[in-house]
Short mmCIF file of C-alpha atoms in Angstrom, two decimals:
data_model
loop_
_atom_site.label_atom_id
_atom_site.label_comp_id
_atom_site.label_asym_id
_atom_site.label_seq_id
_atom_site.Cartn_x
_atom_site.Cartn_y
_atom_site.Cartn_z
CA ASP A 111 17.73 -118.32 119.61
CA LEU A 112 16.07 -114.94 119.40
CA ILE A 113 17.20 -112.26 116.92
CA SER A 114 16.79 -108.63 118.02
CA LEU A 115 15.18 -106.70 115.19
CA PHE A 116 15.75 -103.49 117.17
CA GLU A 117 19.41 -103.44 116.05
CA PRO A 118 19.95 -101.90 112.57
CA GLU A 119 23.08 -103.93 111.83
CA THR A 120 21.28 -107.17 112.68
CA VAL A 121 18.39 -106.14 110.41
CA ARG A 122 20.77 -105.39 107.50
CA ARG A 123 22.49 -108.74 107.93
CA GLN A 124 19.18 -110.61 108.01
CA GLN A 125 17.89 -108.67 105.01
CA THR A 126 20.93 -109.54 102.90
CA LYS A 127 20.70 -113.19 103.90
CA THR A 128 16.96 -113.36 103.15
CA LEU A 129 17.15 -111.64 99.76
CA THR A 130 20.04 -113.86 98.68
CA ALA A 131 17.92 -116.91 99.50
CA LEU A 132 14.80 -115.42 97.89
CA LYS A 133 16.52 -114.81 94.55
CA LYS A 134 17.07 -118.57 94.23
CA TYR A 135 13.29 -119.05 94.14
CA GLN A 136 12.64 -116.56 91.31
CA ASN A 137 12.82 -117.89 87.77
CA ALA A 138 14.14 -115.91 84.79
CA ASN A 139 10.62 -114.89 83.71
CA GLY A 140 9.96 -113.29 87.13
CA ALA A 141 7.78 -116.08 88.57
CA PHE A 142 8.46 -117.52 92.00
CA SER A 143 8.44 -121.26 92.65
CA TRP A 144 8.20 -123.49 95.70
CA LEU A 145 11.69 -124.90 95.07
CA PRO A 146 14.76 -123.23 93.51
CA GLY A 147 14.46 -123.68 89.74
CA GLY A 148 11.00 -125.23 90.12
CA ARG A 149 7.77 -124.71 88.24
CA ASP A 150 6.27 -121.20 87.95
CA ASP A 151 3.62 -120.63 90.63
CA GLU A 152 1.15 -117.77 90.11
CA TYR A 153 -0.18 -117.74 93.68
CA LEU A 154 3.28 -117.83 95.28
CA THR A 155 4.33 -114.96 93.00
CA LEU A 156 1.34 -112.93 94.23
CA VAL A 157 2.26 -113.72 97.85
CA ALA A 158 5.83 -112.49 97.27
CA LEU A 159 4.48 -109.32 95.63
CA ASP A 160 2.06 -108.83 98.53
CA MET A 161 4.96 -108.90 100.99
CA PHE A 162 6.98 -106.48 98.81
CA ALA A 163 3.98 -104.10 98.67
CA GLN A 164 3.54 -104.20 102.44
CA ALA A 165 7.24 -103.49 102.94
CA LEU A 166 6.92 -100.46 100.66
CA SER A 167 3.86 -99.22 102.54
CA TYR A 168 5.92 -99.15 105.76
CA GLY A 169 8.76 -97.21 104.15
CA ALA A 170 11.15 -100.12 103.65
CA GLU A 171 13.36 -100.59 100.61
CA ILE A 172 12.70 -103.55 98.32
CA PRO A 173 14.67 -105.03 95.39
CA GLN A 174 12.71 -103.28 92.63
CA ASP A 175 14.19 -105.40 89.84
CA MET A 176 12.84 -108.58 91.47
CA ALA A 177 9.46 -106.98 92.22
CA LYS A 178 8.97 -105.54 88.71
CA LYS A 179 9.83 -108.82 87.00
CA ALA A 180 7.39 -110.66 89.28
CA TYR A 181 4.76 -107.97 88.65
CA ALA A 182 4.97 -108.38 84.86
CA PHE A 183 4.69 -112.17 85.14
CA ALA A 184 1.73 -111.99 87.55
CA GLN A 185 -0.25 -109.58 85.36
CA THR A 186 0.07 -111.85 82.32
CA ALA A 187 -0.56 -115.08 84.26
CA VAL A 188 -3.67 -113.76 86.05
CA ALA A 189 -5.16 -112.40 82.81
CA ARG A 190 -4.58 -115.76 81.13
CA ARG A 191 -6.17 -117.70 84.00
CA LEU A 192 -9.23 -115.46 84.25
CA GLY A 193 -9.75 -115.67 80.52
CA SER A 194 -10.14 -119.45 80.81
CA ILE A 195 -12.81 -119.41 83.59
CA LYS A 196 -16.31 -120.25 82.36
CA THR A 197 -18.24 -120.72 85.64
CA PRO A 198 -16.58 -118.85 88.54
CA SER A 199 -16.25 -120.47 91.96
CA THR A 200 -15.46 -119.02 95.39
CA THR A 201 -11.78 -119.81 94.80
CA ASP A 202 -11.78 -118.00 91.44
CA ILE A 203 -13.33 -114.85 92.92
CA ALA A 204 -10.91 -114.94 95.87
CA TYR A 205 -7.99 -115.31 93.43
CA THR A 206 -9.25 -112.41 91.26
CA LEU A 207 -9.66 -110.11 94.25
CA TYR A 208 -6.28 -111.04 95.71
CA ALA A 209 -4.53 -110.41 92.37
CA ALA A 210 -6.18 -107.00 91.95
CA TYR A 211 -5.49 -106.13 95.62
CA VAL A 212 -1.78 -106.98 95.30
CA LEU A 213 -1.10 -105.41 91.89
CA SER A 214 -2.95 -102.19 92.80
CA ALA A 215 -0.78 -101.74 95.93
CA PHE A 216 2.42 -100.65 94.14
CA PRO A 217 3.46 -97.06 93.38
CA ALA A 218 1.35 -95.51 90.60
CA GLN A 219 4.47 -94.08 88.92
CA TRP A 220 5.81 -97.52 88.05
CA ASN A 221 5.41 -98.19 84.32
CA GLU A 222 4.30 -101.72 85.12
CA VAL A 223 1.50 -100.40 87.36
CA GLN A 224 0.30 -97.90 84.77
CA ALA A 225 0.20 -100.66 82.15
CA ALA A 226 -1.88 -102.85 84.48
CA GLN A 227 -4.53 -100.27 85.44
CA LYS A 228 -7.00 -101.42 82.80
CA ASP A 229 -6.64 -105.06 83.83
CA ILE A 230 -6.97 -104.25 87.54
CA ARG A 231 -10.18 -102.30 86.92
CA SER A 232 -11.66 -105.08 84.78
CA TRP A 233 -10.77 -107.71 87.41
CA ALA A 234 -12.43 -105.62 90.14
CA GLN A 235 -15.59 -105.20 88.04
CA TYR A 236 -15.57 -108.93 87.22
CA ALA A 237 -15.36 -109.83 90.92
CA GLU A 238 -18.13 -107.36 91.79
CA GLU A 239 -20.51 -109.22 89.46
CA TYR A 240 -20.07 -112.23 91.74
CA SER A 241 -19.96 -110.40 95.08
CA ARG A 242 -22.20 -113.11 96.59
CA PHE A 243 -19.13 -115.36 96.61
CA MET A 244 -17.01 -112.90 98.61
CA THR A 245 -15.76 -113.80 102.07
CA PRO A 246 -15.08 -110.94 104.54
CA LEU A 247 -11.43 -111.00 103.42
CA GLY A 248 -12.56 -110.69 99.80
CA GLN A 249 -14.80 -107.75 100.69
CA ILE A 250 -11.95 -105.89 102.40
CA TYR A 251 -9.73 -106.57 99.37
CA ALA A 252 -12.48 -105.04 97.21
CA ALA A 253 -12.64 -101.95 99.47
CA ASN A 254 -8.90 -101.43 99.01
CA ILE A 255 -8.98 -101.98 95.25
CA PHE A 256 -11.77 -99.47 94.60
CA HIS A 257 -10.16 -96.97 96.99
CA ARG A 258 -6.93 -97.18 94.96
CA LEU A 259 -8.97 -96.79 91.76
CA ASN A 260 -10.42 -93.55 93.23
CA ASP A 261 -13.93 -95.01 93.50
CA ASP A 262 -14.53 -94.30 97.19
CA THR A 263 -18.29 -94.79 96.93
CA THR A 264 -17.86 -98.46 96.05
CA ALA A 265 -14.89 -98.76 98.42
CA ASN A 266 -16.94 -97.56 101.39
CA LYS A 267 -19.82 -99.84 100.42
CA TYR A 268 -17.56 -102.87 100.78
CA LEU A 269 -15.89 -101.53 103.93
CA ASN A 270 -19.29 -101.08 105.58
CA MET A 271 -20.26 -104.63 104.60
CA VAL A 272 -17.16 -105.93 106.37
CA LEU A 273 -17.63 -103.82 109.49
CA ASP A 274 -21.24 -105.06 109.78
CA ARG A 275 -19.79 -108.54 110.39
CA LEU A 276 -17.71 -107.45 113.38
CA GLN A 277 -18.59 -108.80 116.82
CA GLU A 278 -17.42 -107.06 119.98
CA ASN A 279 -16.62 -108.24 123.47
CA GLU A 280 -15.70 -105.91 126.34
CA LEU A 281 -12.55 -107.86 127.19
CA THR A 282 -11.43 -109.51 123.96
CA GLY A 283 -12.26 -106.64 121.60
CA ALA A 284 -13.79 -106.56 118.10
CA TYR A 285 -13.36 -109.57 115.85
CA PHE A 286 -14.83 -111.67 113.05
CA ALA A 287 -16.42 -115.04 113.72
CA PRO A 288 -14.16 -117.77 112.26
CA GLU A 289 -15.21 -118.87 108.79
CA ALA A 290 -15.98 -122.48 107.94
CA GLN A 291 -12.75 -124.09 106.64
CA SER A 292 -10.79 -121.23 108.23
CA TRP A 293 -7.49 -122.90 107.30
CA ILE A 294 -8.06 -121.84 103.64
CA TRP A 295 -6.15 -118.63 102.94
CA TYR A 296 -9.20 -116.62 101.81
CA ASN A 297 -11.04 -117.62 105.02
CA ASP A 298 -8.16 -116.84 107.39
CA THR A 299 -9.50 -115.01 110.45
CA LEU A 300 -6.17 -113.40 111.36
CA SER A 301 -5.61 -112.09 107.83
CA THR A 302 -9.16 -110.72 107.70
CA GLN A 303 -8.56 -108.89 110.99
CA THR A 304 -5.20 -107.39 109.97
CA VAL A 305 -6.19 -106.32 106.44
CA THR A 306 -9.39 -104.73 107.78
CA LEU A 307 -7.39 -102.89 110.43
CA GLN A 308 -4.86 -101.71 107.83
CA THR A 309 -7.72 -100.48 105.64
CA LEU A 310 -9.38 -98.59 108.49
CA LEU A 311 -6.08 -96.92 109.40
CA GLU A 312 -5.82 -95.69 105.80
CA MET A 313 -9.44 -94.89 104.92
CA ARG A 314 -10.96 -94.03 108.32
CA PRO A 315 -8.11 -93.35 110.77
CA GLU A 316 -10.52 -92.13 113.47
CA ALA A 317 -12.89 -95.11 113.24
CA GLU A 318 -14.19 -96.33 116.61
CA GLN A 319 -13.55 -99.97 115.61
CA ILE A 320 -9.75 -99.54 115.47
CA ALA A 321 -8.93 -99.74 119.20
CA PRO A 322 -11.10 -102.83 119.92
CA MET A 323 -9.69 -104.56 116.81
CA VAL A 324 -6.15 -103.94 118.11
CA ARG A 325 -7.22 -105.34 121.48
CA TRP A 326 -8.46 -108.53 119.79
CA LEU A 327 -5.10 -109.01 118.02
CA LEU A 328 -3.21 -108.67 121.30
CA PHE A 329 -5.63 -110.94 123.16
CA ASN A 330 -5.69 -113.52 120.36
CA ARG A 331 -1.90 -113.80 120.43
CA GLN A 332 -2.00 -114.69 124.13
CA ALA A 333 -4.55 -117.47 123.73
CA ASN A 334 -3.65 -118.80 120.26
CA GLU A 335 -0.69 -119.81 118.12
CA TRP A 336 -0.10 -117.71 115.01
CA SER A 337 1.03 -120.68 112.95
CA SER A 338 1.15 -118.90 109.57
CA PRO A 339 4.36 -116.81 109.30
CA ARG A 340 2.70 -114.72 106.61
CA ALA A 341 -0.39 -113.86 108.69
CA ALA A 342 1.77 -113.33 111.79
CA SER A 343 4.08 -110.87 110.00
CA GLN A 344 1.04 -108.99 108.67
CA ALA A 345 -0.34 -108.73 112.20
CA VAL A 346 2.94 -107.51 113.70
CA PHE A 347 3.45 -104.84 111.03
CA THR A 348 -0.18 -103.74 111.34
CA LEU A 349 0.26 -103.28 115.10
CA LEU A 350 3.46 -101.32 114.52
CA ASN A 351 1.64 -99.16 111.97
CA TYR A 352 -1.15 -98.50 114.48
CA MET A 353 1.33 -97.59 117.22
CA SER A 354 3.23 -95.31 114.87
CA LYS A 355 0.10 -93.49 113.66
CA LYS A 356 -1.16 -93.03 117.22
CA GLY A 357 2.21 -91.78 118.48
CA LEU A 358 2.67 -94.74 120.83
CA MET A 359 6.17 -95.64 119.65
CA ASN A 360 7.67 -92.77 121.64
CA GLN A 361 5.26 -92.64 124.55
CA ASP A 362 6.02 -93.84 128.08
CA THR A 363 3.38 -95.80 129.98
CA ALA A 364 2.83 -95.25 133.72
CA TYR A 365 0.96 -97.57 136.09
CA SER A 366 -0.36 -97.33 139.62
CA VAL A 367 -1.05 -100.64 141.40
CA LYS A 368 -2.99 -101.17 144.63
CA TRP A 369 -3.34 -104.76 145.85
CA GLY A 370 -3.77 -105.43 149.56
CA PRO A 371 -0.80 -103.66 151.22
CA VAL A 372 0.97 -103.26 147.85
CA GLU A 373 0.99 -99.70 146.53
CA GLU A 374 3.43 -99.05 143.73
CA ASN A 375 3.93 -96.67 140.83
CA PHE A 376 6.17 -97.54 137.90
CA SER A 377 6.60 -96.73 134.22
CA PHE A 378 7.90 -98.32 131.03
CA LYS A 379 9.55 -96.85 127.99
CA PRO A 380 8.34 -98.19 124.60
CA PHE A 381 11.20 -100.68 124.26
CA ASP A 382 11.15 -102.06 127.81
CA TRP A 383 9.62 -105.17 126.30
CA THR A 384 11.30 -107.70 128.60
CA GLU A 385 9.72 -106.36 131.79
CA ASP A 386 7.03 -108.54 133.39
CA PRO A 387 5.54 -106.89 136.51
CA ARG A 388 4.13 -109.57 138.76
CA TYR A 389 3.04 -109.58 142.39
CA VAL A 390 2.66 -112.76 144.44
CA ARG A 391 1.15 -113.37 147.89
CA ARG A 392 1.61 -116.93 149.15
CA ALA A 393 -0.16 -116.89 152.52
CA ASP A 394 -2.54 -114.89 154.75
CA VAL A 395 -4.72 -113.85 151.83
CA ASP A 396 -7.78 -112.11 153.25
CA SER A 397 -10.61 -110.27 151.52
CA SER A 398 -8.41 -107.22 150.85
CA PHE A 399 -6.63 -109.32 148.19
CA TYR A 400 -9.79 -110.28 146.32
CA GLN A 401 -9.52 -107.20 144.12
CA ALA A 402 -6.66 -105.28 142.54
CA ASP A 403 -6.90 -101.69 141.31
CA ILE A 404 -4.68 -100.72 138.38
CA THR A 405 -4.68 -97.36 136.65
CA LYS A 406 -2.66 -96.45 133.59
CA GLN A 407 -1.56 -93.36 131.72
CA GLY A 408 -0.38 -93.48 128.10
CA GLY A 409 0.53 -96.43 125.94
CA ALA A 410 -1.54 -98.88 123.93
CA GLU A 411 -3.89 -101.64 125.08
CA ASP A 412 -2.97 -103.56 128.24
CA PHE A 413 -4.29 -106.65 130.01
CA ALA A 414 -4.14 -107.38 133.72
CA SER A 415 -5.13 -110.60 135.46
CA LEU A 416 -5.57 -111.73 139.06
CA SER A 417 -5.20 -115.46 139.67
CA VAL A 418 -5.88 -117.34 142.89
CA VAL A 419 -4.72 -120.89 143.62
CA TYR A 420 -6.53 -122.46 146.56
CA THR A 421 -7.93 -125.69 148.00
CA THR A 422 -11.36 -126.24 149.47
CA ALA A 423 -13.62 -129.18 150.19
CA ARG A 424 -16.64 -127.49 148.60
CA ALA A 425 -15.55 -125.50 145.59
CA LYS A 426 -18.02 -123.12 143.99
CA GLN A 427 -18.17 -122.63 140.24
CA SER A 428 -15.92 -119.84 138.94
CA PRO A 429 -17.69 -116.55 138.22
CA LYS A 430 -18.25 -115.84 134.53
CA GLY A 431 -15.05 -115.01 132.70
CA VAL A 432 -13.53 -115.35 129.27
CA ILE A 433 -13.51 -119.15 129.75
CA ASN A 434 -15.85 -121.24 131.93
CA VAL A 435 -16.71 -124.87 132.64
CA SER A 436 -19.69 -126.50 134.35
CA ARG A 437 -20.29 -130.19 135.12
CA GLU A 438 -23.45 -132.28 135.41
CA TYR A 439 -24.07 -135.97 136.14
CA PHE A 440 -26.94 -137.93 134.56
CA LEU A 441 -28.19 -141.46 135.25
CA LYS A 442 -28.73 -143.44 132.06
CA TYR A 443 -31.80 -145.71 132.14
CA THR A 444 -34.33 -147.30 129.82
CA GLN A 445 -38.08 -146.82 130.17
CA ASP A 446 -40.50 -148.65 127.88
CA GLY A 447 -37.63 -149.44 125.56
CA VAL A 448 -36.59 -145.76 125.28
CA ALA A 449 -33.14 -144.59 126.48
CA LYS A 450 -33.48 -141.68 128.90
CA LEU A 451 -31.38 -139.50 131.24
CA ARG A 452 -32.14 -138.25 134.76
CA ARG A 453 -30.01 -135.53 136.29
CA LEU A 454 -28.21 -136.47 139.52
CA GLU A 455 -28.09 -133.89 142.31
CA ASP A 456 -25.77 -134.15 145.33
CA LEU A 457 -26.11 -137.57 146.99
CA THR A 458 -28.78 -138.90 144.62
CA PRO A 459 -28.28 -142.68 145.05
CA VAL A 460 -26.92 -144.77 142.18
CA LYS A 461 -26.19 -148.49 142.28
CA PRO A 462 -23.04 -150.36 141.30
CA GLY A 463 -23.36 -151.25 137.64
CA ASP A 464 -25.45 -148.18 136.70
CA GLU A 465 -24.28 -146.00 133.84
CA VAL A 466 -23.62 -142.35 134.74
CA GLU A 467 -23.05 -139.82 131.96
CA VAL A 468 -20.73 -136.90 132.79
CA ARG A 469 -21.36 -133.71 130.83
CA LEU A 470 -18.80 -130.93 130.80
CA THR A 471 -20.07 -127.70 129.24
CA VAL A 472 -17.36 -125.24 128.18
CA THR A 473 -18.23 -121.62 127.32
CA THR A 474 -15.68 -119.14 125.95
CA ASP A 475 -15.73 -115.56 124.72
CA SER A 476 -12.75 -116.20 122.45
CA ALA A 477 -11.18 -119.05 120.54
CA PHE A 478 -8.35 -120.82 122.40
CA GLU A 479 -5.66 -123.18 121.20
CA TYR A 480 -4.08 -125.89 123.36
CA VAL A 481 -6.48 -126.18 126.28
CA LEU A 482 -6.45 -128.80 129.04
CA LEU A 483 -9.74 -129.82 130.67
CA SER A 484 -9.21 -132.16 133.63
CA ASP A 485 -12.16 -133.81 135.36
CA PRO A 486 -11.33 -135.69 138.61
CA LYS A 487 -12.90 -139.14 138.78
CA PRO A 488 -15.03 -139.90 141.85
CA THR A 489 -13.56 -142.57 144.11
CA GLY A 490 -15.48 -145.80 143.67
CA PHE A 491 -16.24 -145.15 139.99
CA GLU A 492 -14.61 -146.55 136.85
CA ASN A 493 -14.52 -145.25 133.30
CA ASP A 494 -16.71 -147.08 130.82
CA ALA A 495 -13.95 -146.69 128.19
CA LEU A 496 -10.45 -147.97 128.90
CA LEU A 497 -8.28 -146.86 125.98
CA SER A 498 -7.06 -143.28 125.65
CA GLY A 499 -6.89 -141.84 122.13
CA TRP A 500 -7.68 -139.11 119.62
CA THR A 501 -11.21 -138.15 118.70
CA GLY A 502 -12.72 -135.63 116.30
CA THR A 503 -16.10 -135.43 118.02
CA PRO A 504 -17.17 -132.84 118.98
CA LEU A 505 -13.66 -131.33 118.85
CA THR A 506 -10.23 -132.51 117.76
CA MET A 507 -8.70 -133.62 121.05
CA TYR A 508 -6.83 -136.37 122.88
CA GLN A 509 -9.03 -137.99 125.53
CA GLU A 510 -7.02 -139.58 128.33
CA TYR A 511 -8.44 -141.98 130.91
CA LYS A 512 -6.37 -142.03 134.12
CA ASP A 513 -6.99 -143.61 137.52
CA ALA A 514 -7.67 -140.23 139.14
CA ALA A 515 -9.10 -138.13 136.29
CA THR A 516 -10.33 -137.96 132.73
CA ASN A 517 -8.32 -135.41 130.72
CA PHE A 518 -9.15 -133.69 127.46
CA TYR A 519 -6.23 -132.15 125.53
CA ILE A 520 -8.01 -129.82 123.11
CA ASN A 521 -6.08 -128.52 120.09
CA TRP A 522 -8.54 -125.78 119.20
CA LEU A 523 -11.50 -124.56 121.22
CA PRO A 524 -13.84 -122.26 119.27
CA ALA A 525 -15.62 -119.29 120.80
CA GLY A 526 -19.08 -120.21 122.06
CA THR A 527 -20.40 -123.26 123.89
CA VAL A 528 -19.44 -126.91 123.47
CA THR A 529 -20.40 -129.95 125.56
CA LEU A 530 -18.09 -132.94 126.12
CA SER A 531 -19.36 -136.17 127.64
CA TYR A 532 -18.19 -139.59 128.78
CA THR A 533 -19.56 -142.47 130.87
CA LEU A 534 -18.70 -143.68 134.39
CA ARG A 535 -19.90 -146.76 136.27
CA PRO A 536 -20.13 -146.88 140.09
CA ALA A 537 -18.20 -149.92 141.32
CA THR A 538 -17.89 -149.57 145.11
CA SER A 539 -20.60 -148.50 147.54
CA GLY A 540 -19.99 -145.37 149.57
CA GLU A 541 -20.38 -141.60 149.72
CA TYR A 542 -17.74 -139.79 147.70
CA HIS A 543 -16.57 -136.22 147.31
CA VAL A 544 -15.65 -135.15 143.76
CA PRO A 545 -13.25 -132.20 143.35
CA ALA A 546 -14.03 -129.53 140.77
CA ALA A 547 -13.30 -129.99 137.06
CA LYS A 548 -10.66 -127.51 135.88
CA ILE A 549 -10.00 -125.95 132.47
CA GLN A 550 -6.93 -123.90 131.58
CA SER A 551 -5.10 -122.52 128.57
CA MET A 552 -1.82 -124.45 128.59
CA TYR A 553 0.34 -121.59 127.31
CA ALA A 554 -1.63 -118.67 128.77
CA PRO A 555 -2.40 -120.07 132.25
CA GLN A 556 -3.99 -116.83 133.41
CA PHE A 557 -7.08 -118.00 131.53
CA GLY A 558 -8.72 -120.76 133.54
CA ALA A 559 -11.83 -121.73 135.48
CA ASN A 560 -13.36 -124.53 137.53
CA SER A 561 -16.75 -126.15 138.04
CA ARG A 562 -18.29 -126.71 141.46
CA SER A 563 -17.43 -129.81 143.48
CA GLU A 564 -19.96 -132.63 143.97
CA LEU A 565 -21.06 -135.39 146.37
CA LEU A 566 -21.94 -138.78 144.87
#
């Protein structure tokens, strides 16, 4: 049930419906609550104001009466809360920065904004005294606040601090390493990325970090679920803002594809968003198909992938890509009362009853959500464990023991390297071929890899 937001009448209808529902959540004093007529909630009021401010920044109309009432409540509530803090914590500093960031984002000509200037400045100075508590998101809030207060020296200091934390990858773009407890709003990686990008577009529109940060947003959406509607809407509007500022909203994109005997030129207009160019060869794939050449003119960032599905008795490990897996077998044994491991090469003999540890090492250049790692079980071997189930070590995943394979359903796979292990026992004598272990993003199947096959 998709709604096309490219149709003005549909947008007006949705807007009316949404605002009618939203008014039920605002109390008479301007505060928003989690339930209609519920208790005043300072943070939820700031979130609503944040969304109103973003809408204004993109040229949209907002219900000013609702926003101004919420603004007046938030200013009073934040001042009261900060006045009661004796020993600030990370949460308090994050709250202070967020409040100043939101309330400083409205038009300067509003009476409510003019009345709040002194408070906003004092909150910013208060937070700066405890800058050691600031997360990257807090630092980018501070850059915005001081920029709006016409203190660009301090604003650029904080912006530089944030940019120093950026990491860059040739394929996935520029990004921030996920914070510990990244589910907390002031540690949210997606929000940090989008607010930083918004800030760069405003303060340094020619910054070299902008294009790779856009690339990371587009890549991240392929490999991950944007589960927070708030963070997702911020990301979408930030991308639209980028495209608008760079003139990409009205620019056609032309491609030239060469793949084996395929030679084709085609182009897309900005709103040809349903097109999905795909080329498939099902047989007689020789070396001329091992590489595809694609050139592009115009448009924003693009990704192209070339996937091969094949069978072979002796699979080699996939070349390095954005996701990789390797597999090793180790014999468990005890020597002088000390548990030890010895690596097993092809056809190293093991005896029925021995314990063999399987290690699967996964390396990624980007975080992935919903990944399946399937490791075929050698014929003649049995799993040491019998019951499938959830585990939190070393990742949150469902580990499934089947007759033919051991499967790992991984909810979230962080960027970097992680090793998974389990134990097998040889039960039947013989020489066995083990197919390659395979890893794949379940909802972006173009990202996958395999280990090499083995002989046991």
